[in-house]
Amino acid sequence: MNTISPLEQALHAARALVLADLVAGDVAEADVVSLVEDSIVQRRWWVEQWPDGADYVAGLVAQDVQDALLERYGRWPLCPACGSGDPHALDIEPELGPDPHWVCHKAGVKVAAVGDLASATGGAPSS
Ligand SMILES: [Zn+2]
C-alpha cells in the first residue's frame, strides 16, 4: 500500500506552502529549509495526537518557522503592505485554524494566504 494518509498530505502541503513563502522572501537557504523540516517533524507528532487539526498544520508550521527565523535571522516575512514606517513582520491569522493568512496588524489588512506571499511581494523571484 502506497496510499498517502490525509495526515501526510496535510504535512506535505504545509511544507510546500511555507517553502513557497520562504522562496518569495528570498530566504529559502539550506539551513532555513531545515527549520521547516524540524517543524514538520514536530507537527507530525502533534497531528498524530490530534488528527482533526490536520487543517491547522500549515498555519502552525508557518508560525514555527517564523519563530525560528526570528531567533537566527530576524523578522520574517516583512510586511509588503506598508510603504513607510518601521519594518515589521506579518502575523498568521488564525493562529490555530484552517485557511491561514498572513496579516499586517499595523494596517489591519490581509496580505496573502500562506503559500501565496509571492503574489503580495511582486511575484516569484527571477532565479
Ligand atoms: Zn504592515
PDB file of C-alpha atoms and ligand atoms in Angstrom:
ATOM      1  CA  MET A   1       0.000   0.000   0.000  1.00  0.00           C
ATOM      2  CA  ASN A   2       1.438   3.310  -1.062  1.00  0.00           C
ATOM      3  CA  THR A   3      -1.636   5.338  -0.231  1.00  0.00           C
ATOM      4  CA  ILE A   4      -0.664   8.612   1.372  1.00  0.00           C
ATOM      5  CA  SER A   5      -2.632   9.274   4.508  1.00  0.00           C
ATOM      6  CA  PRO A   6      -4.569  12.524   4.931  1.00  0.00           C
ATOM      7  CA  LEU A   7      -2.123  13.460   7.678  1.00  0.00           C
ATOM      8  CA  GLU A   8       0.855  13.038   5.387  1.00  0.00           C
ATOM      9  CA  GLN A   9      -0.955  15.029   2.709  1.00  0.00           C
ATOM     10  CA  ALA A  10      -1.565  17.858   5.157  1.00  0.00           C
ATOM     11  CA  LEU A  11       2.070  17.852   6.243  1.00  0.00           C
ATOM     12  CA  HIS A  12       3.265  17.727   2.658  1.00  0.00           C
ATOM     13  CA  ALA A  13       1.011  20.632   1.715  1.00  0.00           C
ATOM     14  CA  ALA A  14       2.117  22.669   4.732  1.00  0.00           C
ATOM     15  CA  ARG A  15       5.757  22.118   3.844  1.00  0.00           C
ATOM     16  CA  ALA A  16       5.169  23.215   0.234  1.00  0.00           C
ATOM     17  CA  LEU A  17       3.211  26.332   1.234  1.00  0.00           C
ATOM     18  CA  VAL A  18       5.751  27.551   3.762  1.00  0.00           C
ATOM     19  CA  LEU A  19       8.643  26.831   1.406  1.00  0.00           C
ATOM     20  CA  ALA A  20       6.879  28.843  -1.295  1.00  0.00           C
ATOM     21  CA  ASP A  21       6.662  31.794   1.080  1.00  0.00           C
ATOM     22  CA  LEU A  22      10.317  31.438   2.017  1.00  0.00           C
ATOM     23  CA  VAL A  23      11.225  31.472  -1.670  1.00  0.00           C
ATOM     24  CA  ALA A  24       9.067  34.575  -2.116  1.00  0.00           C
ATOM     25  CA  GLY A  25      11.044  36.263   0.651  1.00  0.00           C
ATOM     26  CA  ASP A  26      14.347  35.088  -0.773  1.00  0.00           C
ATOM     27  CA  VAL A  27      15.282  33.251   2.426  1.00  0.00           C
ATOM     28  CA  ALA A  28      14.946  29.632   1.258  1.00  0.00           C
ATOM     29  CA  GLU A  29      18.533  28.704   2.042  1.00  0.00           C
ATOM     30  CA  ALA A  30      19.552  25.211   3.075  1.00  0.00           C
ATOM     31  CA  ASP A  31      19.641  25.937   6.794  1.00  0.00           C
ATOM     32  CA  VAL A  32      16.289  27.694   6.573  1.00  0.00           C
ATOM     33  CA  VAL A  33      14.752  24.741   4.780  1.00  0.00           C
ATOM     34  CA  SER A  34      15.969  22.574   7.657  1.00  0.00           C
ATOM     35  CA  LEU A  35      13.944  24.759  10.034  1.00  0.00           C
ATOM     36  CA  VAL A  36      10.864  23.806   8.021  1.00  0.00           C
ATOM     37  CA  GLU A  37      11.806  20.143   8.276  1.00  0.00           C
ATOM     38  CA  ASP A  38      12.245  20.454  12.053  1.00  0.00           C
ATOM     39  CA  SER A  39       8.793  21.954  12.327  1.00  0.00           C
ATOM     40  CA  ILE A  40       7.244  19.267  10.124  1.00  0.00           C
ATOM     41  CA  VAL A  41       8.717  16.558  12.382  1.00  0.00           C
ATOM     42  CA  GLN A  42       7.197  18.174  15.462  1.00  0.00           C
ATOM     43  CA  ARG A  43       3.855  18.842  13.804  1.00  0.00           C
ATOM     44  CA  ARG A  44       3.675  15.278  12.526  1.00  0.00           C
ATOM     45  CA  TRP A  45       3.725  14.151  16.145  1.00  0.00           C
ATOM     46  CA  TRP A  46       1.177  16.818  17.046  1.00  0.00           C
ATOM     47  CA  VAL A  47      -1.281  15.945  14.285  1.00  0.00           C
ATOM     48  CA  GLU A  48      -0.979  12.232  15.020  1.00  0.00           C
ATOM     49  CA  GLN A  49      -2.269  13.036  18.518  1.00  0.00           C
ATOM     50  CA  TRP A  50      -4.998  15.272  17.130  1.00  0.00           C
ATOM     51  CA  PRO A  51      -5.948  14.277  13.567  1.00  0.00           C
ATOM     52  CA  ASP A  52      -8.743  16.867  13.473  1.00  0.00           C
ATOM     53  CA  GLY A  53      -6.017  19.502  13.493  1.00  0.00           C
ATOM     54  CA  ALA A  54      -4.735  18.500  10.053  1.00  0.00           C
ATOM     55  CA  ASP A  55      -6.185  21.669   8.505  1.00  0.00           C
ATOM     56  CA  TYR A  56      -4.278  23.773  11.010  1.00  0.00           C
ATOM     57  CA  VAL A  57      -0.836  22.424  10.237  1.00  0.00           C
ATOM     58  CA  ALA A  58       0.089  24.953   7.538  1.00  0.00           C
ATOM     59  CA  GLY A  59      -0.535  27.902   9.853  1.00  0.00           C
ATOM     60  CA  LEU A  60       1.355  26.242  12.678  1.00  0.00           C
ATOM     61  CA  VAL A  61       4.362  25.372  10.558  1.00  0.00           C
ATOM     62  CA  ALA A  62       4.445  28.945   9.246  1.00  0.00           C
ATOM     63  CA  GLN A  63       4.488  30.226  12.840  1.00  0.00           C
ATOM     64  CA  ASP A  64       7.160  27.724  13.882  1.00  0.00           C
ATOM     65  CA  VAL A  65       9.388  28.843  11.028  1.00  0.00           C
ATOM     66  CA  GLN A  66       8.679  32.480  11.753  1.00  0.00           C
ATOM     67  CA  ASP A  67       9.735  31.991  15.384  1.00  0.00           C
ATOM     68  CA  ALA A  68      12.852  30.051  14.432  1.00  0.00           C
ATOM     69  CA  LEU A  69      13.842  32.698  11.887  1.00  0.00           C
ATOM     70  CA  LEU A  70      13.335  35.468  14.428  1.00  0.00           C
ATOM     71  CA  GLU A  71      15.980  33.910  16.654  1.00  0.00           C
ATOM     72  CA  ARG A  72      18.500  33.320  13.900  1.00  0.00           C
ATOM     73  CA  TYR A  73      17.878  35.873  11.154  1.00  0.00           C
ATOM     74  CA  GLY A  74      15.311  38.421  12.200  1.00  0.00           C
ATOM     75  CA  ARG A  75      11.784  39.254  11.285  1.00  0.00           C
ATOM     76  CA  TRP A  76      10.110  37.278   8.523  1.00  0.00           C
ATOM     77  CA  PRO A  77       8.137  37.885   6.438  1.00  0.00           C
ATOM     78  CA  LEU A  78       8.486  41.652   6.343  1.00  0.00           C
ATOM     79  CA  CYS A  79       5.258  43.488   5.616  1.00  0.00           C
ATOM     80  CA  PRO A  80       4.981  44.420   1.933  1.00  0.00           C
ATOM     81  CA  ALA A  81       1.756  46.371   2.503  1.00  0.00           C
ATOM     82  CA  CYS A  82       3.110  49.305   4.477  1.00  0.00           C
ATOM     83  CA  GLY A  83       5.387  51.504   2.442  1.00  0.00           C
ATOM     84  CA  SER A  84       6.670  53.633   5.291  1.00  0.00           C
ATOM     85  CA  GLY A  85       7.441  53.433   8.996  1.00  0.00           C
ATOM     86  CA  ASP A  86       9.370  50.778  10.850  1.00  0.00           C
ATOM     87  CA  PRO A  87       9.743  47.463   9.050  1.00  0.00           C
ATOM     88  CA  HIS A  88       7.563  44.899  10.735  1.00  0.00           C
ATOM     89  CA  ALA A  89       6.688  41.266  10.280  1.00  0.00           C
ATOM     90  CA  LEU A  90       3.364  39.832   9.217  1.00  0.00           C
ATOM     91  CA  ASP A  91       1.387  37.581  11.535  1.00  0.00           C
ATOM     92  CA  ILE A  92      -0.529  34.391  10.897  1.00  0.00           C
ATOM     93  CA  GLU A  93      -4.273  34.506  11.289  1.00  0.00           C
ATOM     94  CA  PRO A  94      -5.925  32.439  12.567  1.00  0.00           C
ATOM     95  CA  GLU A  95      -3.141  31.222  14.839  1.00  0.00           C
ATOM     96  CA  LEU A  96      -4.932  27.913  15.161  1.00  0.00           C
ATOM     97  CA  GLY A  97      -7.377  27.316  12.368  1.00  0.00           C
ATOM     98  CA  PRO A  98      -7.848  26.357   8.727  1.00  0.00           C
ATOM     99  CA  ASP A  99      -7.040  28.570   5.746  1.00  0.00           C
ATOM    100  CA  PRO A 100      -4.254  30.602   7.394  1.00  0.00           C
ATOM    101  CA  HIS A 101      -3.334  34.038   6.068  1.00  0.00           C
ATOM    102  CA  TRP A 102      -0.507  36.497   6.571  1.00  0.00           C
ATOM    103  CA  VAL A 103      -1.900  39.693   8.017  1.00  0.00           C
ATOM    104  CA  CYS A 104      -0.475  43.089   8.897  1.00  0.00           C
ATOM    105  CA  HIS A 105      -1.836  44.169  12.241  1.00  0.00           C
ATOM    106  CA  LYS A 106      -0.485  47.671  11.755  1.00  0.00           C
ATOM    107  CA  ALA A 107      -2.519  48.322   8.622  1.00  0.00           C
ATOM    108  CA  GLY A 108      -5.197  45.828   9.582  1.00  0.00           C
ATOM    109  CA  VAL A 109      -5.102  44.067   6.239  1.00  0.00           C
ATOM    110  CA  LYS A 110      -4.905  40.515   4.998  1.00  0.00           C
ATOM    111  CA  VAL A 111      -1.789  40.414   2.841  1.00  0.00           C
ATOM    112  CA  ALA A 112      -1.835  36.912   1.362  1.00  0.00           C
ATOM    113  CA  ALA A 113      -2.755  33.325   2.024  1.00  0.00           C
ATOM    114  CA  VAL A 114       0.044  31.179   3.390  1.00  0.00           C
ATOM    115  CA  GLY A 115       1.842  29.883   0.302  1.00  0.00           C
ATOM    116  CA  ASP A 116       0.828  32.894  -1.773  1.00  0.00           C
ATOM    117  CA  LEU A 117       3.168  35.506  -0.397  1.00  0.00           C
ATOM    118  CA  ALA A 118       4.857  35.867  -3.778  1.00  0.00           C
ATOM    119  CA  SER A 119       1.687  37.461  -5.146  1.00  0.00           C
ATOM    120  CA  ALA A 120       1.907  40.157  -2.466  1.00  0.00           C
ATOM    121  CA  THR A 121       5.604  40.879  -2.828  1.00  0.00           C
ATOM    122  CA  GLY A 122       5.769  41.404  -6.550  1.00  0.00           C
ATOM    123  CA  GLY A 123       5.884  37.887  -7.959  1.00  0.00           C
ATOM    124  CA  ALA A 124       8.226  34.970  -7.765  1.00  0.00           C
ATOM    125  CA  PRO A 125      11.977  35.582  -7.736  1.00  0.00           C
ATOM    126  CA  SER A 126      13.592  35.623 -11.141  1.00  0.00           C
ATOM    127  CA  SER A 127      16.070  32.832 -10.437  1.00  0.00           C
TER     128      SER A 127
HETATM  129 ZN    ZN B   1       2.311  46.450   7.594  1.00  0.00          ZN
END
